[in-house]
Short mmCIF file of C-alpha atoms and ligand atoms in Angstrom, two decimals:
data_model
loop_
_atom_site.label_atom_id
_atom_site.label_comp_id
_atom_site.label_asym_id
_atom_site.label_seq_id
_atom_site.Cartn_x
_atom_site.Cartn_y
_atom_site.Cartn_z
CA MET A 24 0.00 0.00 0.00
CA ALA A 25 2.70 2.50 1.02
CA ARG A 26 4.47 1.92 -2.30
CA GLN A 27 1.25 2.46 -4.23
CA TYR A 28 0.68 5.74 -2.33
CA THR A 29 4.23 7.09 -2.61
CA SER A 30 4.41 6.29 -6.33
CA LYS A 31 1.39 8.56 -6.86
CA THR A 32 2.31 11.40 -4.53
CA ALA A 33 5.84 12.61 -5.39
CA LYS A 34 4.90 16.29 -5.17
CA SER A 35 3.24 15.78 -1.80
CA MET A 36 6.39 14.04 -0.58
CA ALA A 37 8.46 17.06 -1.63
CA LEU A 38 5.99 19.43 0.03
CA TYR A 39 6.14 17.37 3.20
CA GLU A 40 9.95 17.74 3.28
CA ARG A 41 9.50 21.50 2.89
CA ALA A 42 6.64 21.68 5.41
CA LYS A 43 8.58 19.85 8.12
CA LYS A 44 11.01 22.76 8.31
CA VAL A 45 8.37 25.35 9.09
CA LEU A 46 5.35 23.44 10.43
CA PRO A 47 5.88 20.96 13.27
CA LEU A 48 5.18 17.47 11.86
CA GLY A 49 4.66 19.18 8.49
CA VAL A 50 1.03 19.97 9.29
CA SER A 51 -1.10 22.60 10.97
CA TYR A 52 -3.04 20.11 13.11
CA GLY A 53 -1.44 16.88 14.35
CA ILE A 54 -4.40 14.69 13.43
CA ARG A 55 -3.95 15.61 9.76
CA TYR A 56 -0.64 13.76 9.64
CA PHE A 57 -0.58 10.11 8.54
CA GLU A 58 2.14 7.72 7.43
CA PRO A 59 4.26 7.97 5.38
CA TYR A 60 3.28 11.64 4.82
CA PRO A 61 -0.02 13.36 4.14
CA PHE A 62 -0.99 14.40 0.64
CA TYR A 63 -1.27 18.12 0.13
CA THR A 64 -4.51 19.37 -1.37
CA ALA A 65 -4.47 21.69 -4.35
CA ARG A 66 -8.20 22.18 -4.75
CA ALA A 67 -11.58 20.73 -3.84
CA ARG A 68 -15.00 20.68 -5.41
CA GLY A 69 -18.23 18.88 -4.58
CA SER A 70 -17.43 15.47 -3.12
CA LYS A 71 -13.80 15.49 -4.30
CA LEU A 72 -10.39 16.56 -3.11
CA TYR A 73 -7.54 16.90 -5.63
CA ASP A 74 -3.96 16.75 -4.43
CA VAL A 75 -0.91 18.55 -5.83
CA ASP A 76 -0.04 15.45 -7.90
CA GLY A 77 -3.45 15.55 -9.58
CA ASN A 78 -4.90 12.55 -7.70
CA GLU A 79 -8.62 12.62 -7.05
CA TYR A 80 -10.13 11.47 -3.75
CA VAL A 81 -13.78 10.96 -2.88
CA ASP A 82 -13.84 12.90 0.35
CA PHE A 83 -15.64 11.36 3.32
CA TRP A 84 -13.65 13.41 5.84
CA LEU A 85 -15.25 16.61 4.54
CA GLY A 86 -13.17 19.15 6.39
CA HIS A 87 -13.47 17.47 9.79
CA THR A 88 -17.16 16.68 8.91
CA ALA A 89 -17.96 20.39 8.46
CA LEU A 90 -18.88 20.30 4.78
CA ILE A 91 -22.35 18.76 4.71
CA LEU A 92 -23.03 20.33 1.31
CA GLY A 93 -19.65 19.23 -0.05
CA HIS A 94 -16.84 21.53 -1.14
CA SER A 95 -17.76 25.01 -2.36
CA PRO A 96 -21.49 24.50 -2.92
CA GLN A 97 -22.85 26.92 -5.50
CA GLU A 98 -25.50 28.66 -3.40
CA VAL A 99 -23.05 29.31 -0.59
CA MET A 100 -20.34 30.53 -2.96
CA LYS A 101 -22.79 32.90 -4.61
CA ALA A 102 -23.79 34.45 -1.29
CA VAL A 103 -20.16 34.69 -0.17
CA SER A 104 -19.02 36.32 -3.44
CA LYS A 105 -21.69 38.96 -2.99
CA GLN A 106 -20.68 39.55 0.63
CA LEU A 107 -16.98 39.81 -0.34
CA ARG A 108 -17.85 42.96 -2.26
CA ASN A 109 -19.47 44.44 0.86
CA GLY A 110 -16.54 43.81 3.19
CA THR A 111 -14.75 40.85 4.72
CA MET A 112 -14.54 42.04 8.30
CA TYR A 113 -16.32 44.86 10.07
CA GLY A 114 -15.35 44.74 13.71
CA THR A 115 -18.74 46.36 14.36
CA SER A 116 -22.25 45.03 14.84
CA HIS A 117 -24.16 44.08 11.69
CA GLU A 118 -27.44 42.53 10.62
CA LEU A 119 -25.98 39.23 9.40
CA GLU A 120 -25.09 38.14 12.94
CA ILE A 121 -28.65 38.84 14.10
CA ALA A 122 -30.10 36.93 11.16
CA LEU A 123 -27.92 33.88 11.78
CA ALA A 124 -28.68 33.85 15.53
CA GLU A 125 -32.40 34.05 14.63
CA GLN A 126 -31.99 31.20 12.17
CA VAL A 127 -30.23 29.05 14.80
CA ALA A 128 -33.06 29.76 17.27
CA LYS A 129 -35.63 28.81 14.63
CA MET A 130 -33.97 25.48 13.92
CA VAL A 131 -32.86 24.69 17.49
CA PRO A 132 -35.53 25.92 19.93
CA THR A 133 -33.29 25.66 23.04
CA ALA A 134 -30.88 28.10 21.34
CA GLU A 135 -32.91 31.16 22.24
CA MET A 136 -29.82 33.37 22.35
CA THR A 137 -26.42 32.82 20.77
CA ARG A 138 -22.89 34.16 20.83
CA PHE A 139 -20.53 33.35 17.97
CA THR A 140 -16.87 32.33 18.18
CA ASN A 141 -14.30 31.27 15.61
CA SER A 142 -13.96 27.62 16.58
CA GLY A 143 -15.62 24.84 18.52
CA THR A 144 -12.80 24.97 21.04
CA GLU A 145 -13.51 28.59 21.87
CA ALA A 146 -17.24 27.97 22.03
CA ASN A 147 -16.73 25.14 24.53
CA MET A 148 -14.40 27.30 26.57
CA TYR A 149 -16.92 30.13 26.84
CA ALA A 150 -19.80 27.73 27.43
CA THR A 151 -17.90 26.19 30.34
CA ARG A 152 -17.17 29.61 31.79
CA LEU A 153 -20.81 30.56 31.40
CA ALA A 154 -21.93 27.42 33.23
CA ARG A 155 -19.55 28.21 36.07
CA ALA A 156 -20.72 31.82 36.19
CA TYR A 157 -24.39 30.82 36.17
CA THR A 158 -24.17 28.08 38.80
CA GLY A 159 -21.40 29.55 40.95
CA LYS A 160 -19.69 26.14 40.97
CA ASN A 161 -16.10 25.49 39.89
CA LYS A 162 -15.99 21.83 38.97
CA ILE A 163 -17.21 20.51 35.63
CA ALA A 164 -17.62 17.05 34.14
CA LYS A 165 -17.04 15.52 30.73
CA PHE A 166 -17.00 11.99 29.32
CA GLU A 167 -14.23 9.51 28.59
CA GLY A 168 -13.34 9.89 24.93
CA GLY A 169 -15.20 13.19 24.59
CA TRP A 170 -13.41 15.71 22.39
CA HIS A 171 -14.31 19.33 22.85
CA GLY A 172 -11.20 20.99 21.46
CA GLY A 173 -7.95 22.00 23.08
CA TYR A 174 -9.23 24.21 25.92
CA ASP A 175 -7.24 23.19 29.00
CA ALA A 176 -10.16 22.32 31.29
CA LEU A 177 -11.73 20.06 28.65
CA HIS A 178 -8.52 18.58 27.28
CA VAL A 179 -8.81 15.75 29.76
CA GLY A 180 -9.79 12.09 29.42
CA VAL A 181 -9.82 12.11 25.64
CA LYS A 182 -7.87 8.93 24.88
CA PRO A 183 -7.11 5.88 26.99
CA SER A 184 -5.32 5.76 29.34
CA PHE A 185 -7.58 8.50 30.56
CA ASP A 186 -5.36 9.32 33.52
CA VAL A 187 -2.40 10.27 31.31
CA PRO A 188 -2.40 14.01 30.54
CA GLU A 189 -3.44 14.67 26.94
CA SER A 190 -0.82 17.35 26.46
CA ALA A 191 2.18 18.83 28.16
CA GLY A 192 1.60 22.27 29.52
CA LEU A 193 -1.74 21.61 31.19
CA THR A 194 -1.41 22.92 34.72
CA THR A 195 -2.80 20.89 37.58
CA GLY A 196 -4.92 23.91 38.42
CA ALA A 197 -6.52 23.93 34.97
CA VAL A 198 -7.55 20.28 34.94
CA GLN A 199 -8.08 19.35 38.56
CA ASP A 200 -11.64 20.63 38.56
CA THR A 201 -12.65 18.40 35.64
CA ILE A 202 -14.24 15.06 36.42
CA VAL A 203 -14.16 12.40 33.71
CA LEU A 204 -17.28 10.22 33.47
CA PRO A 205 -18.01 6.85 31.83
CA PHE A 206 -20.01 7.18 28.59
CA ASN A 207 -23.35 5.40 28.24
CA ASP A 208 -23.27 4.41 31.91
CA LEU A 209 -25.72 6.41 34.04
CA ASP A 210 -24.98 4.50 37.24
CA GLY A 211 -21.28 5.14 36.67
CA VAL A 212 -21.99 8.86 36.23
CA LYS A 213 -24.02 9.01 39.44
CA LYS A 214 -21.35 7.15 41.34
CA LYS A 215 -18.57 9.44 40.15
CA LEU A 216 -20.54 12.55 41.02
CA ARG A 217 -21.99 11.31 44.31
CA ASN A 218 -19.90 13.67 46.43
CA GLU A 219 -19.25 16.35 43.85
CA GLN A 220 -20.75 19.70 42.98
CA VAL A 221 -20.38 20.37 39.27
CA ALA A 222 -21.48 23.37 37.21
CA SER A 223 -21.96 21.42 34.00
CA ILE A 224 -21.76 18.08 32.27
CA VAL A 225 -20.71 18.36 28.66
CA ILE A 226 -21.45 15.52 26.28
CA GLU A 227 -21.17 14.82 22.57
CA PRO A 228 -24.50 13.07 21.87
CA VAL A 229 -22.54 11.03 19.36
CA LEU A 230 -18.93 10.61 20.46
CA GLY A 231 -16.90 11.91 17.54
CA ALA A 232 -13.15 11.44 17.92
CA GLY A 233 -14.02 8.83 20.55
CA GLY A 234 -15.26 6.47 17.82
CA GLY A 235 -18.53 7.68 16.29
CA ILE A 236 -20.55 6.16 19.11
CA PRO A 237 -24.11 7.31 19.71
CA ALA A 238 -25.31 7.82 23.25
CA ASP A 239 -28.16 5.47 24.17
CA GLU A 240 -31.41 7.41 24.22
CA GLU A 241 -32.23 6.15 27.70
CA PHE A 242 -28.81 7.23 28.92
CA LEU A 243 -29.26 10.76 27.56
CA ARG A 244 -32.72 11.00 29.12
CA GLY A 245 -31.35 9.81 32.44
CA LEU A 246 -28.52 12.28 32.24
CA ARG A 247 -30.99 15.10 31.55
CA GLU A 248 -33.00 14.12 34.61
CA PHE A 249 -29.90 13.81 36.78
CA CYS A 250 -28.71 17.29 35.72
CA SER A 251 -32.09 18.88 36.43
CA GLU A 252 -32.31 17.22 39.85
CA ASN A 253 -28.84 18.41 40.80
CA LYS A 254 -28.87 21.93 39.32
CA ILE A 255 -26.19 20.99 36.82
CA LEU A 256 -26.25 22.58 33.38
CA LEU A 257 -26.30 19.94 30.66
CA ILE A 258 -24.17 21.04 27.71
CA PHE A 259 -24.58 19.30 24.37
CA ASP A 260 -21.47 19.69 22.29
CA GLU A 261 -23.14 19.62 18.89
CA VAL A 262 -20.08 20.73 16.96
CA ILE A 263 -20.41 17.57 14.83
CA THR A 264 -24.08 16.67 15.27
CA GLY A 265 -25.50 20.20 14.95
CA PHE A 266 -27.44 20.64 11.68
CA ARG A 267 -26.33 17.15 10.65
CA LEU A 268 -28.41 14.60 12.58
CA ALA A 269 -31.51 16.75 12.18
CA PRO A 270 -32.18 20.42 11.38
CA GLY A 271 -32.32 20.85 15.17
CA GLY A 272 -29.27 18.66 15.75
CA ALA A 273 -28.92 15.73 18.13
CA GLN A 274 -31.38 17.29 20.59
CA GLN A 275 -34.12 17.01 17.98
CA TYR A 276 -32.92 13.58 16.87
CA TYR A 277 -33.02 12.26 20.46
CA GLY A 278 -35.78 14.48 21.79
CA VAL A 279 -33.62 15.47 24.78
CA LYS A 280 -33.05 19.13 25.61
CA PRO A 281 -29.74 20.51 26.88
CA ASP A 282 -29.34 23.77 28.79
CA ILE A 283 -26.48 25.00 26.62
CA THR A 284 -25.58 23.94 23.09
CA VAL A 285 -22.19 24.32 21.48
CA PHE A 286 -21.99 24.54 17.69
CA GLY A 287 -19.22 24.69 15.10
CA LYS A 288 -18.34 23.10 11.77
CA ILE A 289 -21.54 23.08 9.63
CA LEU A 290 -22.70 26.39 11.10
CA GLY A 291 -19.81 28.17 9.32
CA GLY A 292 -20.78 27.00 5.84
CA GLY A 293 -17.12 26.18 5.13
CA PHE A 294 -15.64 29.10 7.08
CA PRO A 295 -14.22 29.15 10.63
CA VAL A 296 -16.92 29.20 13.28
CA GLY A 297 -18.16 28.21 16.68
CA ALA A 298 -21.13 29.30 18.74
CA PHE A 299 -22.77 28.65 22.07
CA SER A 300 -26.44 29.08 22.71
CA ALA A 301 -28.93 28.73 25.54
CA GLY A 302 -32.12 30.14 26.96
CA LYS A 303 -32.31 33.83 27.84
CA GLU A 304 -31.87 33.40 31.57
CA VAL A 305 -28.52 31.62 31.16
CA MET A 306 -27.25 33.75 28.27
CA GLU A 307 -28.02 36.99 30.10
CA ARG A 308 -24.92 36.29 32.19
CA LEU A 309 -23.03 37.55 29.15
CA ASP A 310 -24.84 40.88 29.30
CA SER A 311 -22.67 43.35 31.19
CA HIS A 312 -25.62 45.70 31.60
CA ILE A 313 -27.47 43.10 33.63
CA TYR A 314 -24.56 41.50 35.48
CA GLU A 315 -21.57 43.47 36.66
CA ARG A 316 -18.18 42.09 37.51
CA PRO A 317 -17.60 39.60 39.08
CA ARG A 318 -20.96 37.99 38.19
CA TYR A 319 -20.76 38.69 34.50
CA SER A 320 -19.32 36.05 32.14
CA PHE A 321 -17.01 37.43 29.46
CA HIS A 322 -16.97 36.39 25.82
CA GLY A 323 -15.55 38.15 22.77
CA GLY A 324 -12.95 38.14 19.99
CA THR A 325 -11.68 40.14 17.01
CA PHE A 326 -13.20 37.93 14.32
CA THR A 327 -16.41 36.94 16.12
CA ALA A 328 -19.45 36.97 13.84
CA ASN A 329 -17.29 37.58 10.81
CA PRO A 330 -19.64 38.66 7.99
CA ILE A 331 -18.29 36.09 5.51
CA THR A 332 -18.87 33.27 7.99
CA MET A 333 -22.31 34.59 8.91
CA THR A 334 -23.26 34.72 5.22
CA ALA A 335 -21.97 31.23 4.43
CA GLY A 336 -23.59 29.83 7.58
CA MET A 337 -26.93 31.40 6.74
CA ALA A 338 -26.88 30.11 3.16
CA THR A 339 -26.07 26.62 4.48
CA LEU A 340 -28.74 26.55 7.18
CA LYS A 341 -31.37 27.77 4.73
CA ILE A 342 -30.61 24.77 2.52
CA LEU A 343 -30.80 22.36 5.46
CA GLU A 344 -33.71 23.84 7.36
CA ASP A 345 -36.60 21.80 5.93
CA GLY A 346 -34.82 18.57 6.83
CA GLN A 347 -35.30 16.84 3.47
CA LEU A 348 -31.62 16.66 2.56
CA ILE A 349 -30.72 15.61 6.09
CA ASP A 350 -33.31 12.80 6.00
CA ARG A 351 -31.90 11.57 2.72
CA LEU A 352 -28.35 11.65 4.10
CA ASN A 353 -29.44 9.81 7.24
CA ARG A 354 -31.03 7.04 5.18
CA LEU A 355 -27.89 6.82 3.09
CA GLY A 356 -25.80 6.71 6.26
CA GLN A 357 -27.81 3.73 7.50
CA LYS A 358 -27.34 2.01 4.16
CA ILE A 359 -23.59 2.57 4.32
CA ARG A 360 -23.31 1.28 7.88
CA ASP A 361 -25.29 -1.86 6.97
CA ARG A 362 -23.40 -2.53 3.76
CA LEU A 363 -19.93 -2.01 5.25
CA GLY A 364 -20.83 -4.43 8.02
CA ARG A 365 -21.99 -7.03 5.49
CA ILE A 366 -18.88 -6.61 3.31
CA PHE A 367 -16.53 -7.38 6.20
CA GLU A 368 -18.78 -10.13 7.48
CA ALA A 369 -18.71 -11.82 4.06
CA SER A 370 -14.91 -12.00 4.34
CA GLY A 371 -15.10 -13.33 7.89
CA ILE A 372 -13.61 -10.15 9.37
CA ALA A 373 -15.14 -9.08 12.66
CA VAL A 374 -16.13 -5.42 12.65
CA GLN A 375 -18.55 -3.17 14.44
CA VAL A 376 -19.79 -0.30 12.32
CA THR A 377 -20.82 2.64 14.47
CA GLY A 378 -22.25 6.06 13.80
CA ALA A 379 -25.61 7.74 13.52
CA GLY A 380 -27.35 9.73 10.84
CA SER A 381 -24.80 10.51 8.15
CA LEU A 382 -21.75 9.60 10.28
CA PHE A 383 -20.01 6.24 10.13
CA ASN A 384 -16.97 4.52 11.56
CA VAL A 385 -15.58 0.99 11.47
CA HIS A 386 -14.04 -0.83 14.45
CA PHE A 387 -12.16 -4.08 13.95
CA THR A 388 -13.47 -6.03 16.90
CA LYS A 389 -15.99 -8.74 17.79
CA GLY A 390 -17.11 -7.01 20.96
CA GLN A 391 -19.82 -4.40 21.22
CA VAL A 392 -18.55 -0.82 20.92
CA LYS A 393 -20.47 1.33 23.41
CA ASP A 394 -17.84 3.79 24.57
CA ALA A 395 -14.34 5.05 23.85
CA VAL A 396 -12.78 2.32 26.00
CA THR A 397 -14.16 -0.46 23.78
CA ALA A 398 -13.53 1.61 20.63
CA PHE A 399 -9.85 2.10 21.43
CA LYS A 400 -9.47 -1.59 22.30
CA ALA A 401 -10.47 -2.52 18.74
CA GLY A 402 -7.75 -3.13 16.13
CA ARG A 403 -6.39 0.39 15.68
CA ASN A 404 -3.64 -0.70 13.29
CA ARG A 405 -6.16 -2.58 11.20
CA LEU A 406 -8.31 0.53 10.97
CA LEU A 407 -5.28 2.58 9.99
CA ASP A 408 -4.42 -0.01 7.34
CA TYR A 409 -7.99 0.04 5.96
CA HIS A 410 -8.06 3.84 5.75
CA LEU A 411 -4.57 4.08 4.23
CA ASN A 412 -5.65 1.52 1.68
CA LEU A 413 -8.70 3.59 0.80
CA ILE A 414 -6.52 6.68 0.40
CA ALA A 415 -4.14 4.85 -1.94
CA ASN A 416 -7.22 3.95 -3.98
CA GLY A 417 -8.82 7.38 -4.15
CA ILE A 418 -11.06 7.57 -1.10
CA PHE A 419 -10.26 9.91 1.74
CA ILE A 420 -11.21 9.23 5.32
CA LEU A 421 -8.70 10.74 7.74
CA PRO A 422 -7.02 7.61 9.13
CA THR A 423 -8.75 6.27 12.26
CA HIS A 424 -11.34 9.05 12.23
CA ASN A 425 -15.05 9.29 11.53
CA ALA A 426 -16.42 9.50 8.05
CA ALA A 427 -19.36 11.65 7.00
CA LEU A 428 -21.67 12.11 4.06
CA SER A 429 -22.44 15.24 2.15
CA THR A 430 -25.23 16.10 -0.24
CA ALA A 431 -22.55 16.29 -2.95
CA HIS A 432 -21.77 12.55 -2.80
CA SER A 433 -23.05 10.68 -5.82
CA GLU A 434 -24.16 7.09 -6.10
CA GLN A 435 -20.86 6.33 -7.83
CA ASP A 436 -18.94 7.84 -4.90
CA ILE A 437 -20.74 5.53 -2.49
CA GLU A 438 -20.32 2.53 -4.81
CA LYS A 439 -16.60 3.27 -4.94
CA LEU A 440 -16.45 3.16 -1.14
CA PHE A 441 -18.17 -0.24 -1.22
CA SER A 442 -16.04 -1.70 -4.01
CA GLU A 443 -12.74 -0.51 -2.50
CA THR A 444 -13.83 -1.86 0.88
CA GLU A 445 -14.73 -5.19 -0.73
CA GLU A 446 -11.33 -5.30 -2.38
CA TYR A 447 -9.64 -4.49 0.93
CA ALA A 448 -11.68 -7.07 2.84
CA LYS A 449 -10.80 -9.79 0.29
CA GLN A 450 -7.12 -8.88 0.35
CA SER A 451 -6.87 -8.74 4.09
CA LYS A 452 -8.73 -12.04 4.39
CA SER A 453 -6.12 -13.72 2.18
CA THR A 454 -3.22 -11.93 3.93
CA HIS A 455 -4.66 -13.09 7.20
CA ARG A 456 -4.81 -16.70 6.05
CA LYS A 457 -1.17 -16.84 4.88
C1 PLP B 637 -17.42 17.53 19.17
C2 PLP B 637 -16.36 18.57 18.96
N1 PLP B 637 -16.28 19.60 19.80
C3 PLP B 637 -15.37 20.56 19.65
C4 PLP B 637 -14.45 20.51 18.64
C5 PLP B 637 -13.43 21.58 18.49
O1 PLP B 637 -13.76 22.40 17.42
P1 PLP B 637 -12.63 23.21 16.66
O2 PLP B 637 -11.72 22.23 16.02
O3 PLP B 637 -13.41 24.05 15.68
O4 PLP B 637 -11.94 24.04 17.68
C6 PLP B 637 -14.49 19.46 17.72
C7 PLP B 637 -13.52 19.39 16.63
O5 PLP B 637 -13.34 18.43 15.96
C8 PLP B 637 -15.46 18.45 17.89
O6 PLP B 637 -15.54 17.40 17.07
#
């Protein structure tokens, strides 16, 4: 496989050598690196990425799952081109930010008020601060395998072993107030929090980086009840699930309401974004006319509510709002999960295909995958091998990460995923036998 890849990617190899000198690991985000070196993208359109060597990839990574309409969708590009002529950055208030906040509230009823940020990380950081400000409690809780970005207090318990710090440079002070909870295990949550006072519990309704694992509906309902009973704010991190699982995100899909919602990815319509939203009473903590220091919760930033992002986000949400495209993608997602499972099964390879809606992930294991612990126990190298094989054959899923669907994917794109997976399953079955 490596030989097949390197023979097709000479220019990427040269760029990687150049990149290594100025970008640590040759990339701008560690997860974008894979062996032997990543390809470097020259352009993208619809469901395809094209690298500097002219190779075409059907893209199921979709810009970290952000691009639900595919790359550069026409309607969004048209709106953005128009906005470009009116200014790229105001640094003042403008109508587009109001319109997008209204649109979010229309699609996600718990998101009565919103503040925008430039990334999901920032949005989670400010949401956590808001929860602390609102409840007057310091400690917070998150789940094993939950990824909420690189904010110190949430950069805890992401990968097993969960007790090993995720990064150097996290001070004890920053992480000691974060309690890490077992996913899909309500009794475990209650036990861990028995003698604790926490401001918030943040959860990805479908674990993303933790393996594409949906929360059980009963678990989410129980968690909601537990939070209400204990005056804990329930935060749904819908950076991946927002506007993807349903027009109203995972909370609509599951019928469970959080107190605060964190958004990102799809909301930006292909441009950098994050946002956090809640009901008026909670969000008013951000209003310095109502709450003075030290009771007021700060949020801000130079590029917040950038007019290009607001425009692209609005154009995207308008396309998604009636739910028809999302329903179609969700049905397709189910078909993909079923078919991938059957393909591996036919070759006698034990896999668990996880995901929900238009998200899917494969785990090479016989055992049930219900949380990040079981997901990380599955054959990681096998998954890496499968994904690298797909890349060498023109399908891009970022190795070991979730895959997602966009409205730009064609039937042929999906068929290619199936046929390359079949080829891989047959090959690895025979390699296995030797
Ligand atoms: C669920 C979730 N929350 C938060 C983040 C962080 O968002 P960003 O990378 O925009 O900072 C991510 C990013 O992948 C995510 O998947």
